[in-house]
């Protein structure tokens, strides 16, 4: 079954392909005989209920700087695509949210992965709060007094932007650190959104586990280990990826959230686990698939395309 696959992403020509899960999705799609069309979110246009995208057909190759051979620019009606991969990176801001409204115009006739309505309804650091008992102590607020009270009760905390990604803006604050006000000032300069504070989990020094789930089922995990002296383990900021097995607690956490992911049409999800705690449920453009395959041989992208092709065959 040959599919017309459109990919909504950041500029393909500028990515580093070695760790890019979107690129892995494109390689696998091409290997399965599917056609690829790529565009950036700013090239979407909605008129009279019809969603158009200006982009280019593309052939991909797993060689950095030779990884994309583009066709000419053209405008396509996305309702005529079989699949759209929603894969631009955060920040999850109003521009991002607007694209999910655009894609609602074509889904589910055109299968959007992940379901744009549910991507909009599941901000990554907020969605996890809907599952009681899986998180470390967590506070989401703009209230300075509430943040000071939270730190007084929990000691060392980690402060994060609510809608960031890739480890950007994440900072650890010790119980007596005098910089809380200054950091909050910086967050207010960036935007009006609340911040998220979590009790610091010492186990993060041993790694932050990224578990990939396909259609609600865990397929494998990597352990992202921070560089010496750091707390951020994201690969984008220098973390190291190691192979790791899923523990009984990992499987328990996945069993708690998996049925909801499946029901919501969140087909490709990356969750972050530190120690016994689930800290984030990443639904926008989760990564880790290339490292997982390299380290363990587990191919989460192939599993994803099996699900997509089955859903398209049944539609």
mmCIF file with all atom_site columns, C-alpha atoms in Angstrom, residues 115-312:
data_model
loop_
_atom_site.group_PDB
_atom_site.id
_atom_site.type_symbol
_atom_site.label_atom_id
_atom_site.label_alt_id
_atom_site.label_comp_id
_atom_site.label_asym_id
_atom_site.label_entity_id
_atom_site.label_seq_id
_atom_site.pdbx_PDB_ins_code
_atom_site.Cartn_x
_atom_site.Cartn_y
_atom_site.Cartn_z
_atom_site.occupancy
_atom_site.B_iso_or_equiv
_atom_site.pdbx_formal_charge
_atom_site.auth_seq_id
_atom_site.auth_comp_id
_atom_site.auth_asym_id
_atom_site.auth_atom_id
_atom_site.pdbx_PDB_model_num
ATOM 1   C CA . UNK A 1 115 ? -3.984 13.500 16.659 1.00 0.00 ? 115 UNK A CA 1
ATOM 2   C CA . UNK A 1 116 ? -3.863 17.327 16.595 1.00 0.00 ? 116 UNK A CA 1
ATOM 3   C CA . UNK A 1 117 ? -6.822 17.792 18.947 1.00 0.00 ? 117 UNK A CA 1
ATOM 4   C CA . UNK A 1 118 ? -5.160 15.632 21.574 1.00 0.00 ? 118 UNK A CA 1
ATOM 5   C CA . UNK A 1 119 ? -1.736 17.202 21.086 1.00 0.00 ? 119 UNK A CA 1
ATOM 6   C CA . UNK A 1 120 ? -3.430 20.499 21.900 1.00 0.00 ? 120 UNK A CA 1
ATOM 7   C CA . UNK A 1 121 ? -5.205 18.964 24.898 1.00 0.00 ? 121 UNK A CA 1
ATOM 8   C CA . UNK A 1 122 ? -2.108 17.243 26.311 1.00 0.00 ? 122 UNK A CA 1
ATOM 9   C CA . UNK A 1 123 ? 0.628  19.825 27.011 1.00 0.00 ? 123 UNK A CA 1
ATOM 10  C CA . UNK A 1 124 ? 3.545  17.691 28.021 1.00 0.00 ? 124 UNK A CA 1
ATOM 11  C CA . UNK A 1 125 ? 4.217  18.951 31.521 1.00 0.00 ? 125 UNK A CA 1
ATOM 12  C CA . UNK A 1 126 ? 0.501  19.392 32.311 1.00 0.00 ? 126 UNK A CA 1
ATOM 13  C CA . UNK A 1 127 ? -0.904 16.176 30.855 1.00 0.00 ? 127 UNK A CA 1
ATOM 14  C CA . UNK A 1 128 ? 1.124  14.065 33.276 1.00 0.00 ? 128 UNK A CA 1
ATOM 15  C CA . UNK A 1 129 ? -0.619 15.782 36.209 1.00 0.00 ? 129 UNK A CA 1
ATOM 16  C CA . UNK A 1 130 ? -3.885 14.053 35.250 1.00 0.00 ? 130 UNK A CA 1
ATOM 17  C CA . UNK A 1 131 ? -2.461 10.684 36.382 1.00 0.00 ? 131 UNK A CA 1
ATOM 18  C CA . UNK A 1 132 ? -2.415 10.635 40.206 1.00 0.00 ? 132 UNK A CA 1
ATOM 19  C CA . UNK A 1 133 ? 0.554  9.077  41.943 1.00 0.00 ? 133 UNK A CA 1
ATOM 20  C CA . UNK A 1 134 ? 2.991  8.971  39.033 1.00 0.00 ? 134 UNK A CA 1
ATOM 21  C CA . UNK A 1 135 ? 4.826  12.286 39.546 1.00 0.00 ? 135 UNK A CA 1
ATOM 22  C CA . UNK A 1 136 ? 7.230  13.663 42.124 1.00 0.00 ? 136 UNK A CA 1
ATOM 23  C CA . UNK A 1 137 ? 5.778  16.602 44.119 1.00 0.00 ? 137 UNK A CA 1
ATOM 24  C CA . UNK A 1 138 ? 4.943  19.174 41.439 1.00 0.00 ? 138 UNK A CA 1
ATOM 25  C CA . UNK A 1 139 ? 3.607  22.730 41.382 1.00 0.00 ? 139 UNK A CA 1
ATOM 26  C CA . UNK A 1 140 ? 2.457  24.712 38.328 1.00 0.00 ? 140 UNK A CA 1
ATOM 27  C CA . UNK A 1 141 ? 1.949  28.408 39.068 1.00 0.00 ? 141 UNK A CA 1
ATOM 28  C CA . UNK A 1 142 ? 2.858  32.048 38.482 1.00 0.00 ? 142 UNK A CA 1
ATOM 29  C CA . UNK A 1 143 ? 2.409  32.816 42.186 1.00 0.00 ? 143 UNK A CA 1
ATOM 30  C CA . UNK A 1 144 ? 5.782  33.708 43.715 1.00 0.00 ? 144 UNK A CA 1
ATOM 31  C CA . UNK A 1 145 ? 4.595  33.060 47.277 1.00 0.00 ? 145 UNK A CA 1
ATOM 32  C CA . UNK A 1 146 ? 3.348  29.617 46.285 1.00 0.00 ? 146 UNK A CA 1
ATOM 33  C CA . UNK A 1 147 ? 6.758  28.808 44.789 1.00 0.00 ? 147 UNK A CA 1
ATOM 34  C CA . UNK A 1 148 ? 8.579  29.900 47.942 1.00 0.00 ? 148 UNK A CA 1
ATOM 35  C CA . UNK A 1 149 ? 6.198  27.822 50.049 1.00 0.00 ? 149 UNK A CA 1
ATOM 36  C CA . UNK A 1 150 ? 6.743  24.804 47.768 1.00 0.00 ? 150 UNK A CA 1
ATOM 37  C CA . UNK A 1 151 ? 10.529 25.118 48.115 1.00 0.00 ? 151 UNK A CA 1
ATOM 38  C CA . UNK A 1 152 ? 10.238 25.526 51.890 1.00 0.00 ? 152 UNK A CA 1
ATOM 39  C CA . UNK A 1 153 ? 8.369  22.220 52.039 1.00 0.00 ? 153 UNK A CA 1
ATOM 40  C CA . UNK A 1 154 ? 10.493 20.245 49.570 1.00 0.00 ? 154 UNK A CA 1
ATOM 41  C CA . UNK A 1 155 ? 14.005 21.729 49.723 1.00 0.00 ? 155 UNK A CA 1
ATOM 42  C CA . UNK A 1 156 ? 15.929 21.412 46.462 1.00 0.00 ? 156 UNK A CA 1
ATOM 43  C CA . UNK A 1 157 ? 13.675 21.964 43.465 1.00 0.00 ? 157 UNK A CA 1
ATOM 44  C CA . UNK A 1 158 ? 13.899 22.036 39.675 1.00 0.00 ? 158 UNK A CA 1
ATOM 45  C CA . UNK A 1 159 ? 12.322 24.990 37.874 1.00 0.00 ? 159 UNK A CA 1
ATOM 46  C CA . UNK A 1 160 ? 11.204 24.591 34.249 1.00 0.00 ? 160 UNK A CA 1
ATOM 47  C CA . UNK A 1 161 ? 9.372  26.650 31.628 1.00 0.00 ? 161 UNK A CA 1
ATOM 48  C CA . UNK A 1 162 ? 5.935  25.111 31.227 1.00 0.00 ? 162 UNK A CA 1
ATOM 49  C CA . UNK A 1 163 ? 5.962  24.955 27.436 1.00 0.00 ? 163 UNK A CA 1
ATOM 50  C CA . UNK A 1 164 ? 9.664  24.589 26.619 1.00 0.00 ? 164 UNK A CA 1
ATOM 51  C CA . UNK A 1 165 ? 11.469 21.557 25.284 1.00 0.00 ? 165 UNK A CA 1
ATOM 52  C CA . UNK A 1 166 ? 14.876 19.954 24.861 1.00 0.00 ? 166 UNK A CA 1
ATOM 53  C CA . UNK A 1 167 ? 15.964 20.886 28.378 1.00 0.00 ? 167 UNK A CA 1
ATOM 54  C CA . UNK A 1 168 ? 15.905 24.605 27.591 1.00 0.00 ? 168 UNK A CA 1
ATOM 55  C CA . UNK A 1 169 ? 15.505 26.819 30.659 1.00 0.00 ? 169 UNK A CA 1
ATOM 56  C CA . UNK A 1 170 ? 15.657 23.985 33.219 1.00 0.00 ? 170 UNK A CA 1
ATOM 57  C CA . UNK A 1 171 ? 17.465 24.941 36.443 1.00 0.00 ? 171 UNK A CA 1
ATOM 58  C CA . UNK A 1 172 ? 18.050 23.334 39.843 1.00 0.00 ? 172 UNK A CA 1
ATOM 59  C CA . UNK A 1 173 ? 17.603 25.549 42.897 1.00 0.00 ? 173 UNK A CA 1
ATOM 60  C CA . UNK A 1 174 ? 18.997 24.455 46.256 1.00 0.00 ? 174 UNK A CA 1
ATOM 61  C CA . UNK A 1 175 ? 16.925 25.026 49.366 1.00 0.00 ? 175 UNK A CA 1
ATOM 62  C CA . UNK A 1 176 ? 18.843 28.211 50.210 1.00 0.00 ? 176 UNK A CA 1
ATOM 63  C CA . UNK A 1 177 ? 19.573 29.383 46.644 1.00 0.00 ? 177 UNK A CA 1
ATOM 64  C CA . UNK A 1 178 ? 19.046 33.177 46.404 1.00 0.00 ? 178 UNK A CA 1
ATOM 65  C CA . UNK A 1 179 ? 18.333 33.158 42.661 1.00 0.00 ? 179 UNK A CA 1
ATOM 66  C CA . UNK A 1 180 ? 14.661 32.164 42.619 1.00 0.00 ? 180 UNK A CA 1
ATOM 67  C CA . UNK A 1 181 ? 13.436 35.750 42.147 1.00 0.00 ? 181 UNK A CA 1
ATOM 68  C CA . UNK A 1 182 ? 15.945 36.389 39.366 1.00 0.00 ? 182 UNK A CA 1
ATOM 69  C CA . UNK A 1 183 ? 14.955 33.226 37.506 1.00 0.00 ? 183 UNK A CA 1
ATOM 70  C CA . UNK A 1 184 ? 11.272 34.121 37.794 1.00 0.00 ? 184 UNK A CA 1
ATOM 71  C CA . UNK A 1 185 ? 12.074 37.558 36.366 1.00 0.00 ? 185 UNK A CA 1
ATOM 72  C CA . UNK A 1 186 ? 13.695 35.867 33.372 1.00 0.00 ? 186 UNK A CA 1
ATOM 73  C CA . UNK A 1 187 ? 10.660 33.645 32.854 1.00 0.00 ? 187 UNK A CA 1
ATOM 74  C CA . UNK A 1 188 ? 8.371  36.676 32.991 1.00 0.00 ? 188 UNK A CA 1
ATOM 75  C CA . UNK A 1 189 ? 10.503 38.394 30.357 1.00 0.00 ? 189 UNK A CA 1
ATOM 76  C CA . UNK A 1 190 ? 10.006 35.405 28.045 1.00 0.00 ? 190 UNK A CA 1
ATOM 77  C CA . UNK A 1 191 ? 6.230  35.097 28.448 1.00 0.00 ? 191 UNK A CA 1
ATOM 78  C CA . UNK A 1 192 ? 3.190  35.153 30.706 1.00 0.00 ? 192 UNK A CA 1
ATOM 79  C CA . UNK A 1 193 ? 2.902  31.390 31.177 1.00 0.00 ? 193 UNK A CA 1
ATOM 80  C CA . UNK A 1 194 ? 3.251  29.765 34.605 1.00 0.00 ? 194 UNK A CA 1
ATOM 81  C CA . UNK A 1 195 ? 6.374  27.843 35.513 1.00 0.00 ? 195 UNK A CA 1
ATOM 82  C CA . UNK A 1 196 ? 6.598  24.299 36.783 1.00 0.00 ? 196 UNK A CA 1
ATOM 83  C CA . UNK A 1 197 ? 8.490  23.393 39.944 1.00 0.00 ? 197 UNK A CA 1
ATOM 84  C CA . UNK A 1 198 ? 9.311  19.827 40.947 1.00 0.00 ? 198 UNK A CA 1
ATOM 85  C CA . UNK A 1 199 ? 11.051 18.365 43.943 1.00 0.00 ? 199 UNK A CA 1
ATOM 86  C CA . UNK A 1 200 ? 14.595 17.502 42.911 1.00 0.00 ? 200 UNK A CA 1
ATOM 87  C CA . UNK A 1 201 ? 15.053 13.757 42.435 1.00 0.00 ? 201 UNK A CA 1
ATOM 88  C CA . UNK A 1 202 ? 18.663 12.754 43.245 1.00 0.00 ? 202 UNK A CA 1
ATOM 89  C CA . UNK A 1 203 ? 18.299 9.702  40.974 1.00 0.00 ? 203 UNK A CA 1
ATOM 90  C CA . UNK A 1 204 ? 18.592 12.064 37.981 1.00 0.00 ? 204 UNK A CA 1
ATOM 91  C CA . UNK A 1 205 ? 22.377 11.843 38.324 1.00 0.00 ? 205 UNK A CA 1
ATOM 92  C CA . UNK A 1 206 ? 22.022 8.188  37.251 1.00 0.00 ? 206 UNK A CA 1
ATOM 93  C CA . UNK A 1 207 ? 19.945 9.190  34.248 1.00 0.00 ? 207 UNK A CA 1
ATOM 94  C CA . UNK A 1 208 ? 16.603 10.269 32.873 1.00 0.00 ? 208 UNK A CA 1
ATOM 95  C CA . UNK A 1 209 ? 14.952 7.361  31.106 1.00 0.00 ? 209 UNK A CA 1
ATOM 96  C CA . UNK A 1 210 ? 13.170 8.020  27.809 1.00 0.00 ? 210 UNK A CA 1
ATOM 97  C CA . UNK A 1 211 ? 10.580 5.323  27.084 1.00 0.00 ? 211 UNK A CA 1
ATOM 98  C CA . UNK A 1 212 ? 8.992  5.256  23.640 1.00 0.00 ? 212 UNK A CA 1
ATOM 99  C CA . UNK A 1 213 ? 5.404  4.061  23.307 1.00 0.00 ? 213 UNK A CA 1
ATOM 100 C CA . UNK A 1 214 ? 3.665  3.211  20.033 1.00 0.00 ? 214 UNK A CA 1
ATOM 101 C CA . UNK A 1 215 ? -0.129 3.200  20.154 1.00 0.00 ? 215 UNK A CA 1
ATOM 102 C CA . UNK A 1 216 ? 0.022  3.040  23.950 1.00 0.00 ? 216 UNK A CA 1
ATOM 103 C CA . UNK A 1 217 ? 2.481  0.133  24.169 1.00 0.00 ? 217 UNK A CA 1
ATOM 104 C CA . UNK A 1 218 ? 6.086  0.536  25.402 1.00 0.00 ? 218 UNK A CA 1
ATOM 105 C CA . UNK A 1 219 ? 8.596  -0.619 22.793 1.00 0.00 ? 219 UNK A CA 1
ATOM 106 C CA . UNK A 1 220 ? 11.898 0.255  24.457 1.00 0.00 ? 220 UNK A CA 1
ATOM 107 C CA . UNK A 1 221 ? 13.930 2.789  26.391 1.00 0.00 ? 221 UNK A CA 1
ATOM 108 C CA . UNK A 1 222 ? 17.220 4.610  26.548 1.00 0.00 ? 222 UNK A CA 1
ATOM 109 C CA . UNK A 1 223 ? 18.813 6.139  29.633 1.00 0.00 ? 223 UNK A CA 1
ATOM 110 C CA . UNK A 1 224 ? 19.987 9.713  29.105 1.00 0.00 ? 224 UNK A CA 1
ATOM 111 C CA . UNK A 1 225 ? 22.830 10.451 31.506 1.00 0.00 ? 225 UNK A CA 1
ATOM 112 C CA . UNK A 1 226 ? 23.767 14.061 32.313 1.00 0.00 ? 226 UNK A CA 1
ATOM 113 C CA . UNK A 1 227 ? 27.261 15.324 31.654 1.00 0.00 ? 227 UNK A CA 1
ATOM 114 C CA . UNK A 1 228 ? 29.385 15.632 34.833 1.00 0.00 ? 228 UNK A CA 1
ATOM 115 C CA . UNK A 1 229 ? 28.171 18.486 37.012 1.00 0.00 ? 229 UNK A CA 1
ATOM 116 C CA . UNK A 1 230 ? 24.889 18.848 35.111 1.00 0.00 ? 230 UNK A CA 1
ATOM 117 C CA . UNK A 1 231 ? 21.276 17.895 35.897 1.00 0.00 ? 231 UNK A CA 1
ATOM 118 C CA . UNK A 1 232 ? 19.903 18.164 32.363 1.00 0.00 ? 232 UNK A CA 1
ATOM 119 C CA . UNK A 1 233 ? 20.199 14.846 30.575 1.00 0.00 ? 233 UNK A CA 1
ATOM 120 C CA . UNK A 1 234 ? 18.529 15.801 27.269 1.00 0.00 ? 234 UNK A CA 1
ATOM 121 C CA . UNK A 1 235 ? 20.609 14.667 24.302 1.00 0.00 ? 235 UNK A CA 1
ATOM 122 C CA . UNK A 1 236 ? 20.176 18.144 22.797 1.00 0.00 ? 236 UNK A CA 1
ATOM 123 C CA . UNK A 1 237 ? 22.201 19.659 25.660 1.00 0.00 ? 237 UNK A CA 1
ATOM 124 C CA . UNK A 1 238 ? 24.997 17.112 25.939 1.00 0.00 ? 238 UNK A CA 1
ATOM 125 C CA . UNK A 1 239 ? 23.432 14.120 27.668 1.00 0.00 ? 239 UNK A CA 1
ATOM 126 C CA . UNK A 1 240 ? 24.757 10.643 26.871 1.00 0.00 ? 240 UNK A CA 1
ATOM 127 C CA . UNK A 1 241 ? 22.441 7.826  25.788 1.00 0.00 ? 241 UNK A CA 1
ATOM 128 C CA . UNK A 1 242 ? 22.901 4.308  27.184 1.00 0.00 ? 242 UNK A CA 1
ATOM 129 C CA . UNK A 1 243 ? 20.959 1.113  26.566 1.00 0.00 ? 243 UNK A CA 1
ATOM 130 C CA . UNK A 1 244 ? 18.605 0.184  29.385 1.00 0.00 ? 244 UNK A CA 1
ATOM 131 C CA . UNK A 1 245 ? 15.958 -2.421 30.163 1.00 0.00 ? 245 UNK A CA 1
ATOM 132 C CA . UNK A 1 246 ? 12.414 -1.558 31.221 1.00 0.00 ? 246 UNK A CA 1
ATOM 133 C CA . UNK A 1 247 ? 11.870 -2.164 34.924 1.00 0.00 ? 247 UNK A CA 1
ATOM 134 C CA . UNK A 1 248 ? 8.703  -3.405 36.592 1.00 0.00 ? 248 UNK A CA 1
ATOM 135 C CA . UNK A 1 249 ? 7.984  0.198  37.676 1.00 0.00 ? 249 UNK A CA 1
ATOM 136 C CA . UNK A 1 250 ? 8.486  1.449  34.109 1.00 0.00 ? 250 UNK A CA 1
ATOM 137 C CA . UNK A 1 251 ? 5.966  -1.089 32.844 1.00 0.00 ? 251 UNK A CA 1
ATOM 138 C CA . UNK A 1 252 ? 3.553  -0.151 35.641 1.00 0.00 ? 252 UNK A CA 1
ATOM 139 C CA . UNK A 1 253 ? 3.726  3.521  34.657 1.00 0.00 ? 253 UNK A CA 1
ATOM 140 C CA . UNK A 1 254 ? 3.199  2.671  30.979 1.00 0.00 ? 254 UNK A CA 1
ATOM 141 C CA . UNK A 1 255 ? 0.190  0.510  31.862 1.00 0.00 ? 255 UNK A CA 1
ATOM 142 C CA . UNK A 1 256 ? -1.345 3.469  33.720 1.00 0.00 ? 256 UNK A CA 1
ATOM 143 C CA . UNK A 1 257 ? -1.066 5.909  30.813 1.00 0.00 ? 257 UNK A CA 1
ATOM 144 C CA . UNK A 1 258 ? -1.092 3.583  27.778 1.00 0.00 ? 258 UNK A CA 1
ATOM 145 C CA . UNK A 1 259 ? -4.875 3.107  27.402 1.00 0.00 ? 259 UNK A CA 1
ATOM 146 C CA . UNK A 1 260 ? -5.439 6.884  27.386 1.00 0.00 ? 260 UNK A CA 1
ATOM 147 C CA . UNK A 1 261 ? -2.705 7.441  24.821 1.00 0.00 ? 261 UNK A CA 1
ATOM 148 C CA . UNK A 1 262 ? -4.307 4.856  22.552 1.00 0.00 ? 262 UNK A CA 1
ATOM 149 C CA . UNK A 1 263 ? -7.817 6.255  23.030 1.00 0.00 ? 263 UNK A CA 1
ATOM 150 C CA . UNK A 1 264 ? -6.614 9.777  22.216 1.00 0.00 ? 264 UNK A CA 1
ATOM 151 C CA . UNK A 1 265 ? -4.816 8.799  19.015 1.00 0.00 ? 265 UNK A CA 1
ATOM 152 C CA . UNK A 1 266 ? -1.387 9.667  20.432 1.00 0.00 ? 266 UNK A CA 1
ATOM 153 C CA . UNK A 1 267 ? 0.444  7.049  18.406 1.00 0.00 ? 267 UNK A CA 1
ATOM 154 C CA . UNK A 1 268 ? 4.060  8.048  19.070 1.00 0.00 ? 268 UNK A CA 1
ATOM 155 C CA . UNK A 1 269 ? 4.888  9.224  22.584 1.00 0.00 ? 269 UNK A CA 1
ATOM 156 C CA . UNK A 1 270 ? 8.048  9.587  24.637 1.00 0.00 ? 270 UNK A CA 1
ATOM 157 C CA . UNK A 1 271 ? 7.768  9.571  28.414 1.00 0.00 ? 271 UNK A CA 1
ATOM 158 C CA . UNK A 1 272 ? 10.494 10.626 30.818 1.00 0.00 ? 272 UNK A CA 1
ATOM 159 C CA . UNK A 1 273 ? 11.120 8.606  33.974 1.00 0.00 ? 273 UNK A CA 1
ATOM 160 C CA . UNK A 1 274 ? 13.515 9.514  36.780 1.00 0.00 ? 274 UNK A CA 1
ATOM 161 C CA . UNK A 1 275 ? 13.802 6.852  39.470 1.00 0.00 ? 275 UNK A CA 1
ATOM 162 C CA . UNK A 1 276 ? 10.238 5.733  40.190 1.00 0.00 ? 276 UNK A CA 1
ATOM 163 C CA . UNK A 1 277 ? 8.606  8.900  38.847 1.00 0.00 ? 277 UNK A CA 1
ATOM 164 C CA . UNK A 1 278 ? 7.094  9.919  35.544 1.00 0.00 ? 278 UNK A CA 1
ATOM 165 C CA . UNK A 1 279 ? 8.051  13.548 34.900 1.00 0.00 ? 279 UNK A CA 1
ATOM 166 C CA . UNK A 1 280 ? 6.775  14.275 31.366 1.00 0.00 ? 280 UNK A CA 1
ATOM 167 C CA . UNK A 1 281 ? 4.596  12.783 28.642 1.00 0.00 ? 281 UNK A CA 1
ATOM 168 C CA . UNK A 1 282 ? 5.974  14.096 25.346 1.00 0.00 ? 282 UNK A CA 1
ATOM 169 C CA . UNK A 1 283 ? 3.445  14.109 22.503 1.00 0.00 ? 283 UNK A CA 1
ATOM 170 C CA . UNK A 1 284 ? 4.603  16.919 20.196 1.00 0.00 ? 284 UNK A CA 1
ATOM 171 C CA . UNK A 1 285 ? 7.805  15.659 18.550 1.00 0.00 ? 285 UNK A CA 1
ATOM 172 C CA . UNK A 1 286 ? 9.341  13.077 20.894 1.00 0.00 ? 286 UNK A CA 1
ATOM 173 C CA . UNK A 1 287 ? 12.813 11.892 20.017 1.00 0.00 ? 287 UNK A CA 1
ATOM 174 C CA . UNK A 1 288 ? 15.065 9.003  21.046 1.00 0.00 ? 288 UNK A CA 1
ATOM 175 C CA . UNK A 1 289 ? 14.172 6.495  18.323 1.00 0.00 ? 289 UNK A CA 1
ATOM 176 C CA . UNK A 1 290 ? 17.510 6.583  16.519 1.00 0.00 ? 290 UNK A CA 1
ATOM 177 C CA . UNK A 1 291 ? 19.477 6.150  19.744 1.00 0.00 ? 291 UNK A CA 1
ATOM 178 C CA . UNK A 1 292 ? 17.180 3.297  20.774 1.00 0.00 ? 292 UNK A CA 1
ATOM 179 C CA . UNK A 1 293 ? 17.765 1.437  17.530 1.00 0.00 ? 293 UNK A CA 1
ATOM 180 C CA . UNK A 1 294 ? 21.510 2.067  17.590 1.00 0.00 ? 294 UNK A CA 1
ATOM 181 C CA . UNK A 1 295 ? 21.933 0.894  21.185 1.00 0.00 ? 295 UNK A CA 1
ATOM 182 C CA . UNK A 1 296 ? 19.444 -1.966 21.390 1.00 0.00 ? 296 UNK A CA 1
ATOM 183 C CA . UNK A 1 297 ? 18.317 -2.846 17.875 1.00 0.00 ? 297 UNK A CA 1
ATOM 184 C CA . UNK A 1 298 ? 14.713 -2.044 18.814 1.00 0.00 ? 298 UNK A CA 1
ATOM 185 C CA . UNK A 1 299 ? 13.021 -0.234 15.925 1.00 0.00 ? 299 UNK A CA 1
ATOM 186 C CA . UNK A 1 300 ? 10.241 1.961  17.305 1.00 0.00 ? 300 UNK A CA 1
ATOM 187 C CA . UNK A 1 301 ? 9.820  3.711  13.945 1.00 0.00 ? 301 UNK A CA 1
ATOM 188 C CA . UNK A 1 302 ? 9.108  0.462  12.123 1.00 0.00 ? 302 UNK A CA 1
ATOM 189 C CA . UNK A 1 303 ? 6.541  -0.366 14.807 1.00 0.00 ? 303 UNK A CA 1
ATOM 190 C CA . UNK A 1 304 ? 4.947  3.052  14.277 1.00 0.00 ? 304 UNK A CA 1
ATOM 191 C CA . UNK A 1 305 ? 4.633  2.572  10.538 1.00 0.00 ? 305 UNK A CA 1
ATOM 192 C CA . UNK A 1 306 ? 3.058  -0.836 11.066 1.00 0.00 ? 306 UNK A CA 1
ATOM 193 C CA . UNK A 1 307 ? 0.352  0.880  13.126 1.00 0.00 ? 307 UNK A CA 1
ATOM 194 C CA . UNK A 1 308 ? -0.095 3.718  10.611 1.00 0.00 ? 308 UNK A CA 1
ATOM 195 C CA . UNK A 1 309 ? -0.381 1.344  7.658  1.00 0.00 ? 309 UNK A CA 1
ATOM 196 C CA . UNK A 1 310 ? -2.878 -0.838 9.523  1.00 0.00 ? 310 UNK A CA 1
ATOM 197 C CA . UNK A 1 311 ? -5.023 2.187  10.349 1.00 0.00 ? 311 UNK A CA 1
ATOM 198 C CA . UNK A 1 312 ? -4.900 3.454  6.763  1.00 0.00 ? 312 UNK A CA 1
#
